[in-house]
XYZ file of C-alpha atoms in Angstrom:
686
model
C 39.927 -85.349 -7.810
C 39.838 -82.500 -10.305
C 36.563 -83.779 -11.694
C 35.034 -84.015 -8.221
C 36.197 -80.429 -7.452
C 34.535 -79.130 -10.579
C 31.299 -80.887 -9.697
C 31.312 -79.397 -6.177
C 32.002 -75.925 -7.579
C 29.162 -76.239 -10.076
C 26.849 -77.465 -7.347
C 27.691 -74.468 -5.154
C 27.083 -72.087 -8.041
C 23.671 -73.636 -8.609
C 22.763 -73.110 -4.962
C 23.984 -69.505 -5.097
C 21.917 -68.876 -8.220
C 18.873 -70.508 -6.647
C 19.296 -68.386 -3.510
C 19.495 -65.251 -5.687
C 16.260 -66.176 -7.457
C 14.492 -66.747 -4.124
C 15.657 -63.386 -2.751
C 14.546 -61.643 -5.936
C 11.116 -63.242 -5.669
C 10.825 -62.161 -2.031
C 11.888 -58.618 -2.957
C 9.273 -58.416 -5.701
C 6.621 -59.754 -3.328
C 7.506 -57.154 -0.681
C 7.392 -54.340 -3.262
C 4.007 -55.590 -4.438
C 2.666 -55.502 -0.885
C 3.996 -51.979 -0.342
C 2.425 -50.745 -3.551
C -0.852 -52.506 -2.739
C -1.354 -51.374 0.837
C 0.247 -47.911 0.763
C -1.467 -46.596 -2.338
C -2.832 -43.604 -0.457
C 0.609 -42.689 0.829
C 2.180 -43.027 -2.600
C -0.468 -40.837 -4.241
C -0.091 -38.278 -1.479
C 3.642 -38.263 -2.046
C 3.194 -37.688 -5.752
C 0.739 -34.857 -5.117
C 3.150 -33.003 -2.892
C 5.785 -30.834 -4.510
C 9.125 -30.716 -2.719
C 11.571 -28.408 -4.429
C 13.114 -26.420 -1.615
C 16.532 -27.635 -0.463
C 17.314 -27.430 3.203
C 20.360 -25.692 4.576
C 23.325 -27.778 5.601
C 24.568 -27.662 9.168
C 27.380 -25.290 8.252
C 24.911 -22.880 6.669
C 22.518 -22.473 9.579
C 21.617 -18.875 10.381
C 19.809 -17.257 13.253
C 16.408 -16.922 11.604
C 14.388 -16.316 14.738
C 11.412 -14.039 14.224
C 12.773 -11.787 16.960
C 16.203 -11.380 15.379
C 17.118 -8.039 13.774
C 17.877 -9.728 10.469
C 14.451 -11.359 10.290
C 12.651 -8.129 11.139
C 14.649 -6.182 8.568
C 13.876 -8.663 5.786
C 10.437 -9.936 6.736
C 9.125 -7.869 9.646
C 6.256 -5.372 9.490
C 6.589 -1.721 8.484
C 6.393 -0.043 11.882
C 4.987 3.288 10.713
C 1.975 1.497 9.207
C 1.231 -0.914 12.055
C -1.504 1.298 13.492
C -3.555 1.142 10.259
C -6.326 -1.451 10.195
C -9.072 -2.344 7.699
C -12.486 -0.842 8.334
C -14.850 -0.640 5.368
C -18.081 -0.563 7.379
C -20.443 2.402 6.927
C -19.665 5.267 9.313
C -22.916 7.179 9.171
C -26.546 6.628 8.261
C -26.638 3.940 5.606
C -30.029 2.608 4.547
C -30.604 -0.905 3.258
C -31.662 -1.210 -0.391
C -35.396 -0.889 -0.762
C -37.709 -3.279 -2.575
C -38.726 -0.569 -5.061
C -35.874 0.163 -7.434
C -35.452 2.286 -10.536
C -35.003 -0.777 -12.749
C -32.465 -3.406 -13.743
C -28.862 -2.819 -14.778
C -27.334 -5.507 -16.969
C -23.562 -5.197 -17.447
C -21.152 -6.717 -19.960
C -17.512 -6.421 -18.877
C -14.557 -6.759 -21.222
C -10.859 -6.891 -20.405
C -8.316 -8.765 -18.322
C -8.281 -9.784 -14.680
C -7.528 -6.389 -13.131
C -9.933 -4.591 -15.489
C -12.744 -6.990 -14.606
C -12.140 -6.532 -10.884
C -12.117 -2.739 -11.161
C -15.243 -2.730 -13.305
C -17.274 -4.938 -10.965
C -16.527 -2.610 -8.052
C -17.641 0.365 -10.130
C -20.911 -1.135 -11.401
C -21.976 -2.075 -7.869
C -21.464 1.548 -6.793
C -23.387 2.752 -9.856
C -26.270 0.423 -9.023
C -26.385 1.758 -5.455
C -26.139 5.358 -6.692
C -29.079 4.882 -9.106
C -31.081 2.737 -6.640
C -31.188 -0.001 -9.274
C -31.245 -3.792 -9.171
C -27.964 -5.208 -10.422
C -27.938 -8.333 -12.541
C -24.817 -10.459 -11.951
C -22.328 -8.971 -14.458
C -21.447 -10.925 -17.577
C -17.713 -11.392 -18.150
C -17.211 -11.505 -21.897
C -14.008 -13.562 -21.926
C -15.649 -16.365 -19.915
C -18.804 -17.033 -21.895
C -19.501 -20.595 -23.013
C -19.176 -19.591 -26.684
C -15.407 -19.239 -26.245
C -14.841 -22.986 -26.014
C -14.665 -23.201 -22.232
C -16.611 -25.447 -19.895
C -20.371 -25.001 -19.707
C -20.219 -25.940 -16.004
C -19.329 -22.381 -15.069
C -21.017 -19.532 -16.859
C -19.655 -16.016 -17.142
C -19.292 -14.486 -13.660
C -19.347 -17.901 -11.965
C -16.342 -19.002 -14.023
C -14.165 -16.768 -11.861
C -16.110 -15.685 -8.776
C -18.517 -17.155 -6.247
C -21.980 -15.836 -7.124
C -23.642 -16.762 -3.835
C -20.911 -15.088 -1.779
C -21.180 -11.991 -3.963
C -24.925 -11.691 -3.462
C -24.833 -12.442 0.272
C -22.004 -9.986 1.012
C -23.853 -7.147 -0.746
C -27.336 -7.896 0.579
C -27.336 -4.702 2.678
C -25.868 -2.564 -0.103
C -27.456 -3.438 -3.426
C -30.227 -5.705 -4.604
C -28.507 -8.329 -6.792
C -30.229 -10.960 -8.966
C -28.751 -13.695 -11.135
C -30.788 -13.046 -14.297
C -33.244 -10.601 -15.774
C -36.971 -11.330 -15.536
C -38.302 -13.348 -18.475
C -39.983 -10.436 -20.232
C -36.872 -8.242 -20.046
C -34.644 -11.154 -21.022
C -36.680 -11.563 -24.197
C -36.339 -7.868 -24.997
C -32.574 -8.095 -24.554
C -32.355 -11.059 -26.929
C -34.209 -8.979 -29.516
C -31.859 -6.078 -28.744
C -34.750 -3.878 -27.736
C -33.210 -2.444 -24.556
C -31.094 0.737 -24.340
C -27.341 0.153 -24.392
C -24.698 2.532 -23.018
C -21.041 2.102 -23.891
C -19.829 3.793 -20.741
C -16.749 6.030 -20.977
C -13.787 5.302 -18.759
C -13.924 7.065 -15.381
C -17.374 8.581 -15.922
C -18.637 10.947 -13.232
C -21.620 10.134 -10.972
C -23.518 12.947 -12.662
C -23.175 11.222 -16.048
C -25.258 8.388 -14.646
C -27.669 10.737 -12.900
C -28.417 12.859 -15.985
C -27.955 10.370 -18.842
C -28.557 6.838 -17.587
C -31.130 7.291 -14.811
C -33.889 8.895 -16.975
C -33.592 6.094 -19.549
C -33.542 3.480 -16.782
C -36.763 4.808 -15.262
C -38.424 4.915 -18.665
C -37.466 1.411 -19.874
C -36.914 -0.283 -16.480
C -33.712 -1.827 -17.836
C -30.446 -0.633 -19.358
C -27.359 -2.454 -20.543
C -23.913 -1.065 -19.737
C -20.862 -2.104 -21.754
C -17.652 -1.569 -19.761
C -14.435 -2.126 -21.692
C -11.652 0.021 -20.246
C -11.338 -1.355 -16.728
C -13.619 1.078 -14.955
C -16.841 2.994 -15.495
C -16.778 5.420 -12.564
C -14.206 7.996 -11.562
C -11.867 6.827 -8.811
C -11.987 9.981 -6.685
C -15.537 10.819 -5.612
C -16.772 14.013 -3.920
C -16.613 14.065 -0.089
C -20.387 13.668 0.220
C -20.108 10.314 -1.614
C -17.396 8.859 0.636
C -19.647 5.974 1.702
C -19.561 4.779 -1.901
C -15.778 4.447 -1.620
C -16.199 2.128 1.340
C -18.736 0.193 -0.716
C -15.994 -0.294 -3.318
C -13.806 -1.782 -0.573
C -16.557 -4.127 0.580
C -16.954 -5.344 -2.995
C -13.251 -5.762 -3.774
C -12.054 -7.207 -0.478
C -15.088 -9.061 0.864
C -17.705 -9.782 -1.816
C -15.404 -10.844 -4.658
C -14.317 -14.323 -3.611
C -13.097 -16.782 -6.209
C -15.151 -19.888 -6.803
C -14.442 -22.804 -4.527
C -12.249 -24.893 -6.862
C -9.961 -21.944 -7.615
C -9.787 -20.866 -3.983
C -8.948 -24.402 -2.835
C -6.127 -24.801 -5.351
C -4.688 -21.393 -4.429
C -4.792 -22.361 -0.747
C -3.084 -25.676 -1.493
C -0.291 -23.975 -3.446
C 0.104 -21.474 -0.616
C 0.383 -24.383 1.825
C 3.114 -25.964 -0.316
C 4.980 -22.669 -0.414
C 4.938 -22.458 3.376
C 5.733 -26.155 3.915
C 9.501 -25.587 4.426
C 8.716 -23.212 7.295
C 10.318 -20.225 5.569
C 8.714 -16.927 4.534
C 8.569 -16.215 0.807
C 8.576 -13.319 -1.648
C 5.973 -12.866 -4.376
C 7.222 -11.105 -7.505
C 4.999 -9.848 -10.322
C 7.073 -8.893 -13.403
C 4.244 -6.951 -15.101
C 5.965 -7.537 -18.456
C 3.114 -7.859 -20.932
C 3.343 -7.045 -24.609
C 0.665 -4.363 -24.338
C 2.382 -2.575 -21.439
C 5.775 -2.664 -23.139
C 4.262 -1.299 -26.360
C 2.284 1.456 -24.645
C 5.294 2.716 -22.688
C 7.775 2.349 -25.575
C 10.091 -0.300 -24.132
C 10.715 -2.353 -27.292
C 14.509 -2.113 -27.214
C 14.729 -3.881 -23.861
C 14.440 -7.059 -25.926
C 16.032 -8.430 -29.059
C 15.104 -10.047 -32.385
C 11.438 -10.850 -32.947
C 10.299 -9.604 -29.529
C 11.233 -6.027 -30.404
C 9.325 -6.362 -33.681
C 6.270 -7.695 -31.871
C 6.248 -4.804 -29.421
C 6.621 -2.254 -32.218
C 3.863 -3.931 -34.204
C 1.552 -3.669 -31.210
C 2.535 -0.035 -30.632
C 1.748 0.795 -34.267
C -1.647 -0.873 -33.848
C -2.271 1.195 -30.670
C -1.304 4.431 -32.433
C -3.765 3.712 -35.257
C -6.561 3.315 -32.713
C -5.640 6.357 -30.672
C -4.595 4.394 -27.578
C -1.030 5.721 -27.833
C -0.517 9.396 -28.588
C 3.252 9.332 -29.063
C 5.483 8.320 -31.962
C 6.204 4.795 -33.124
C 9.954 5.029 -32.610
C 10.995 6.064 -29.127
C 14.258 5.858 -27.251
C 13.706 2.875 -24.968
C 16.959 3.472 -23.105
C 15.834 6.993 -22.246
C 12.428 5.799 -21.103
C 14.041 3.131 -18.971
C 16.238 5.727 -17.248
C 13.102 7.820 -16.602
C 11.465 4.872 -14.850
C 8.842 4.383 -17.579
C 9.797 0.755 -18.306
C 9.531 -2.352 -16.130
C 12.430 -3.485 -14.009
C 13.742 -6.700 -15.548
C 13.782 -9.861 -13.395
C 17.583 -9.690 -13.294
C 17.432 -6.155 -11.873
C 14.875 -7.176 -9.254
C 17.125 -10.081 -8.290
C 20.156 -7.828 -7.869
C 18.193 -5.389 -5.709
C 16.857 -8.173 -3.476
C 20.300 -9.725 -3.054
C 21.742 -6.309 -2.270
C 19.087 -5.785 0.397
C 20.182 -8.996 2.105
C 17.880 -11.777 0.881
C 19.839 -15.013 0.685
C 20.337 -17.302 -2.291
C 17.831 -19.888 -1.013
C 14.985 -17.392 -0.464
C 11.738 -18.684 -1.979
C 10.481 -16.401 -4.754
C 7.068 -16.986 -6.302
C 6.752 -15.486 -9.798
C 3.179 -14.514 -10.664
C 1.622 -13.581 -13.965
C -0.143 -15.521 -16.703
C 2.738 -14.943 -19.097
C 6.055 -13.119 -19.122
C 6.827 -11.471 -22.421
C 10.161 -12.748 -23.656
C 9.589 -16.214 -22.260
C 11.326 -18.083 -19.504
C 14.734 -16.948 -20.700
C 14.117 -13.557 -19.067
C 14.002 -15.370 -15.712
C 17.340 -17.155 -16.166
C 19.398 -14.466 -14.349
C 16.896 -14.419 -11.461
C 17.080 -18.209 -11.184
C 20.877 -17.977 -11.127
C 20.726 -15.625 -8.127
C 17.961 -17.443 -6.238
C 17.742 -21.189 -6.143
C 14.056 -21.426 -5.257
C 12.298 -19.463 -7.997
C 8.905 -21.110 -8.493
C 5.566 -20.399 -10.083
C 2.097 -21.821 -10.318
C 3.079 -24.662 -12.663
C 5.977 -25.918 -10.535
C 3.802 -26.081 -7.414
C 0.806 -27.869 -8.881
C 0.030 -30.915 -10.948
C -1.410 -30.660 -14.479
C -4.548 -32.489 -13.354
C -5.062 -29.962 -10.565
C -5.105 -27.123 -13.069
C -7.315 -29.113 -15.446
C -9.841 -29.661 -12.667
C -10.509 -25.935 -12.234
C -11.211 -25.573 -15.965
C -14.150 -27.984 -15.784
C -15.286 -30.283 -18.603
C -14.288 -28.711 -21.891
C -14.945 -29.739 -25.461
C -12.015 -31.318 -27.273
C -11.012 -28.692 -29.840
C -8.033 -30.676 -31.095
C -8.374 -34.271 -32.232
C -5.511 -35.936 -30.410
C -6.150 -39.298 -32.157
C -6.643 -38.498 -35.833
C -7.971 -41.371 -37.867
C -5.584 -43.254 -40.136
C -5.873 -42.608 -43.898
C -7.950 -45.083 -45.874
C -6.068 -48.234 -46.887
C -5.491 -48.555 -50.639
C -4.531 -51.938 -51.966
C -1.324 -52.108 -54.027
C -3.173 -53.811 -56.889
C -5.664 -50.923 -57.053
C -2.815 -48.420 -57.324
C -1.236 -50.272 -60.224
C -4.567 -50.630 -62.028
C -5.365 -46.948 -61.589
C -1.936 -46.040 -62.969
C -2.515 -48.148 -66.087
C -5.936 -46.676 -66.819
C -5.057 -43.037 -66.039
C -4.562 -42.103 -69.715
C -2.107 -39.524 -71.055
C -0.192 -37.460 -68.522
C -1.206 -33.756 -68.347
C 1.219 -30.895 -68.759
C 2.776 -29.417 -65.593
C 0.284 -27.115 -63.911
C 1.084 -23.426 -63.271
C 1.798 -22.427 -59.650
C -1.373 -22.028 -57.586
C -2.653 -18.527 -56.785
C -1.561 -16.885 -53.540
C -3.538 -18.042 -50.550
C -4.089 -16.204 -47.275
C -1.515 -17.428 -44.801
C -2.623 -18.833 -41.457
C -0.110 -18.369 -38.672
C 0.100 -19.973 -35.302
C -0.036 -17.150 -32.764
C 1.933 -19.262 -30.300
C 4.649 -20.121 -32.790
C 6.608 -18.059 -35.284
C 5.138 -14.579 -35.518
C 5.320 -14.310 -39.296
C 2.161 -12.213 -39.552
C 4.098 -9.188 -38.231
C 5.493 -8.532 -41.709
C 2.234 -9.319 -43.522
C -0.350 -6.993 -41.961
C -0.735 -3.933 -39.765
C -3.544 -5.609 -37.839
C -3.401 -8.191 -35.093
C -4.520 -11.670 -36.215
C -7.963 -12.851 -35.193
C -7.935 -15.088 -32.152
C -8.742 -18.744 -32.649
C -11.144 -20.612 -30.382
C -8.181 -22.256 -28.656
C -6.629 -18.860 -27.972
C -9.906 -17.519 -26.588
C -10.064 -20.531 -24.293
C -6.505 -19.858 -23.149
C -7.452 -16.241 -22.377
C -10.220 -17.530 -20.119
C -7.748 -19.897 -18.444
C -5.422 -16.966 -17.803
C -8.089 -15.382 -15.626
C -8.003 -18.463 -13.409
C -4.197 -18.454 -13.334
C -4.184 -14.816 -12.282
C -6.813 -15.533 -9.632
C -4.467 -18.112 -8.075
C -1.544 -15.692 -8.304
C -3.651 -12.940 -6.751
C -4.411 -14.992 -3.638
C -0.758 -15.969 -3.214
C 0.564 -12.440 -3.775
C -1.861 -10.963 -1.243
C -0.855 -13.543 1.378
C 2.897 -13.412 0.648
C 5.295 -12.304 3.385
C 6.888 -9.836 0.962
C 5.624 -8.520 -2.368
C 7.615 -6.653 -5.009
C 6.377 -5.596 -8.471
C 8.482 -5.144 -11.570
C 5.905 -2.746 -13.032
C 2.610 -1.275 -11.816
C 0.974 -0.018 -15.046
C -0.871 -1.863 -17.792
C -1.146 -1.429 -21.550
C -3.396 1.622 -21.205
C -1.392 3.470 -18.587
C -3.769 2.358 -15.817
C -2.866 0.494 -12.598
C -2.319 -3.188 -13.336
C -2.522 -6.519 -11.494
C 0.366 -5.617 -9.170
C -1.329 -2.348 -8.211
C -4.492 -4.178 -7.155
C -2.400 -6.609 -5.107
C -0.650 -3.715 -3.354
C -4.008 -2.066 -2.680
C -5.405 -5.272 -1.190
C -2.314 -5.723 1.000
C -2.545 -2.092 2.122
C -6.165 -2.647 3.151
C -5.829 -6.099 4.676
C -2.471 -5.700 6.405
C -0.947 -2.273 5.860
C 2.223 -3.147 7.763
C 3.087 -6.182 5.617
C 6.253 -5.632 3.615
C 5.334 -4.369 0.167
C 8.225 -2.872 -1.768
C 7.297 -0.143 -4.234
C 10.665 0.470 -5.899
C 11.342 3.842 -7.480
C 12.226 2.577 -10.951
C 14.024 5.765 -11.899
C 16.236 5.666 -8.815
C 16.858 1.909 -9.040
C 17.818 2.182 -12.709
C 20.223 4.992 -11.874
C 21.822 2.887 -9.139
C 22.162 -0.079 -11.482
C 23.769 2.071 -14.170
C 26.447 3.086 -11.670
C 27.702 -0.515 -11.515
C 26.736 -1.620 -15.024
C 30.275 -2.877 -15.708
C 30.447 -4.905 -12.486
C 26.867 -5.724 -11.575
C 27.755 -8.681 -9.389
C 30.649 -7.044 -7.538
C 29.070 -4.004 -5.944
C 30.846 -2.070 -3.222
C 29.720 -1.321 0.304
C 28.483 2.211 -0.442
C 26.310 1.017 -3.292
C 24.735 -1.718 -1.176
C 23.862 0.781 1.527
C 22.302 3.093 -1.084
C 20.074 0.293 -2.356
C 19.008 -0.678 1.147
C 18.258 2.880 2.106
C 16.202 3.404 -1.041
C 14.129 0.247 -0.560
C 13.513 1.018 3.116
C 12.433 4.538 2.300
C 10.040 3.364 -0.404
C 8.178 1.108 2.026
C 6.425 4.238 3.304
C 7.157 6.884 0.677
C 5.815 4.560 -2.010
C 2.475 4.328 -0.189
C 2.235 8.116 0.116
C 3.180 8.546 -3.550
C 0.525 6.030 -4.648
C -2.200 8.308 -3.273
C -1.257 10.819 -5.989
C -0.231 8.443 -8.810
C -2.367 5.324 -8.582
C -5.485 6.301 -6.648
C -6.860 8.829 -9.213
C -6.976 5.962 -11.732
C -8.079 3.079 -9.517
C -9.457 3.570 -6.020
C -8.972 -0.039 -4.908
C -5.254 0.217 -5.692
C -5.011 2.686 -2.772
C -8.062 2.446 -0.461
C -6.574 4.668 2.269
C -7.823 6.600 4.246
C -11.468 5.928 3.365
C -11.304 2.199 4.199
C -8.828 2.306 7.099
C -8.977 3.234 10.747
C -6.368 4.224 13.269
C -5.750 2.270 16.426
C -6.443 4.547 19.358
C -3.582 4.425 21.857
C -4.584 6.482 24.906
C -1.057 6.287 26.240
C 0.289 7.664 22.979
C 3.979 7.016 22.578
C 4.848 8.199 26.035
C 5.954 4.789 27.199
C 8.623 4.786 24.537
C 9.399 8.496 24.456
C 12.172 8.415 27.024
C 14.813 9.347 24.481
C 15.034 11.839 21.664
C 15.293 8.972 19.162
C 11.934 7.568 20.188
C 10.398 11.037 20.162
C 11.691 11.524 16.635
C 10.256 8.159 15.597
C 6.872 9.095 17.105
C 6.878 12.392 15.219
C 7.772 10.620 11.999
C 4.941 8.145 12.599
C 2.388 10.933 13.037
C 3.701 12.663 9.907
C 3.190 9.486 7.876
C -0.398 9.133 9.079
C -1.039 12.813 8.371
C 0.340 12.409 4.845
C -1.997 9.463 4.280
C -4.924 11.442 5.686
C -5.949 8.799 8.239
C -7.875 10.484 11.068
C -10.689 8.031 11.820
C -10.106 5.861 14.889
C -11.137 2.221 14.971
C -14.445 1.446 16.727
C -14.431 0.170 20.276
C -15.221 -3.431 19.311
C -11.950 -3.565 17.324
C -9.826 -1.982 20.028
C -9.737 -4.939 22.421
C -8.302 -7.356 19.850
C -5.798 -4.787 18.599
C -4.526 -3.981 22.113
C -3.929 -7.678 22.821
C -1.987 -8.017 19.563
C 0.159 -4.968 20.340
C 1.047 -6.351 23.791
C 2.216 -9.607 22.232
C 4.451 -7.643 19.850
C 5.948 -5.615 22.692
C 6.821 -8.814 24.534
C 8.514 -10.153 21.429
C 10.565 -6.986 20.922
C 12.173 -7.339 24.360
C 13.821 -10.512 23.067
C 15.587 -8.770 20.175
C 19.213 -9.620 19.712
C 21.928 -8.172 17.548
C 22.682 -9.649 14.159
C 26.030 -9.773 12.485
C 25.193 -11.702 9.360
C 22.507 -9.620 7.735
C 24.811 -7.438 5.704
C 27.046 -10.206 4.457
C 28.536 -10.214 1.006
C 26.493 -9.319 -2.045
C 26.395 -12.842 -3.535
C 27.470 -15.168 -0.804
C 26.627 -18.664 0.320
C 27.640 -19.245 3.901
C 29.782 -22.232 3.069
C 32.761 -20.079 2.253
C 32.156 -19.847 -1.470
C 31.732 -16.296 -2.783
C 29.941 -15.745 -6.049
C 30.851 -12.116 -5.824
C 32.052 -10.139 -2.937
C 33.663 -7.141 -1.463
C 36.254 -6.977 1.249
C 34.758 -3.759 2.591
C 31.909 -5.724 4.131
C 34.011 -8.122 6.175
C 34.101 -5.910 9.236
C 31.760 -7.611 11.692
C 31.314 -4.680 14.038
C 30.472 -2.364 11.170
C 27.715 -4.652 9.894
C 26.254 -4.862 13.388
C 26.030 -1.086 13.582
C 24.457 -0.910 10.130
C 21.751 -3.421 10.987
C 20.994 -1.659 14.246
C 20.701 1.654 12.388
C 18.309 0.130 9.871
C 16.100 -1.215 12.658
C 16.034 1.914 14.779
C 15.637 4.179 11.776
C 12.527 2.238 10.954
C 11.248 2.501 7.446
C 11.408 6.287 7.462
């Protein structure tokens, strides 16, 4: 009986094993079918980036677009809602004639924001001199720098056809010089002007124009991010609007770059939430120029000081090598660190799962400077986390392989040959003396040992020059996303020469395209002072401090724009194209429909004061009025649905699941927070 029982048990186990094998085979077959017939779906899944966690049921908030909280964090700046873009000519403006003074060939050097500024200036110069403009040559994107030969110079970054078509009624633009003049340029037989930064129109009229008429061609070398003064005389105001047409309409990125930027923007908006774009502005050049070395530690401080010494030798920096970085930071001369920006945003009321897009080709100090920001906000992303490597490679085009990724194996030497060579080598020589000192070659992306060896910066390798060209494309993607962001906040708005930087151009574009979009322009001096008040307990701020931060940020939404007209505009017109390129919506009813109370009357007065401070007096043309009136009616209908909000103040670092990362009991009074939010809404961004 026992033997029969064992046999039955073994038989059952065999059947179980056989059944398991059959099920495994079926499972593999099903997986094969899924992989075979859903290849498109799988590839689409891999190409989509999903990094944003969704709120749990217990964390749901009233995030309606008509709620007070939403309008305070993401809504438009009410005092700027009546400003609209209008860069069209406003008087007699003749088309460019067929007879011109000659050809202007331009070579532009510098980074992304310098190139953009320079192109706007050279177009105005060409119009001013009645000259034919040859598509500018961007030095950092020439084929000799190891980049793809598919896209040459200007076309590496911008769309040439769009550029020429958009300016057809302003300037005559050609792609190349005529053959005879091209030959003269190759032989270096044409006059060359190294144009000074911010040259006056009369410099071109009295120095360049006579030479242009004599030789029919001149070459301009623009290296400092601008070749024409930003503020032009009143009689040349039409040239300012031409600058706007160039910057905001003619300069479109080439199709591959534009498509990738649009795709990344789509991925950012996929969760259905608004997002913040943040530009740190922390480059080595800017930190060196403004004397902010001591904000960092170890080798980074040495690198900044080395760069500052190099700038002093070349007359770029007029000050001393050693400066008190702490003092300069308190004066607002240094960038706000990502941690400080994070604290300010959390204090204003942005929640821990707010999406923050970090722009910039590189952040000096590396990713470790973003660690505190990532600790405060879960969804801190950038270009690389929202795109695939192959997507970025595609916009570079076909490039030569500068690094042999598959080096050949060393020649094979037979063991017998080694032994024979050893036997016939003869007497052994004496030990050789140490070799003479050789020039050291350092990897610029690795350990910065050259800092202690030389006062000069090391020469760039071909790979580094290629990377510099790639950075232009990265910044082009960031530019599109920052302009379209729901909220934009810069860490710094000056470059390594004291001129407006990438963030300034973004703010200028946003001011032109949608003046009422939320663009924070923090007063670095005031913010630093506020942060110093709670330096010992940064993450446990009290109620009074939070209200001070909120008040300051709200105030800067408008005051920052007015201040930029005096600070930024004299250095770069397109960083503040108001009032020349804006118009005012004409409201025949004025504010009378809302002026039933003294509060609304006060708001109306404040609104008119803001417009007066900006100098906007030109009303939009009639063809724009109809669309604008329809939009304003839709907004009025939405505002009647406003409801009170009791969660917008909240605790400083709080997740709505009951866990407090930092908090303050003073903010637990629900009625008080309601009154505060209502005050912030009614006060507008005064």
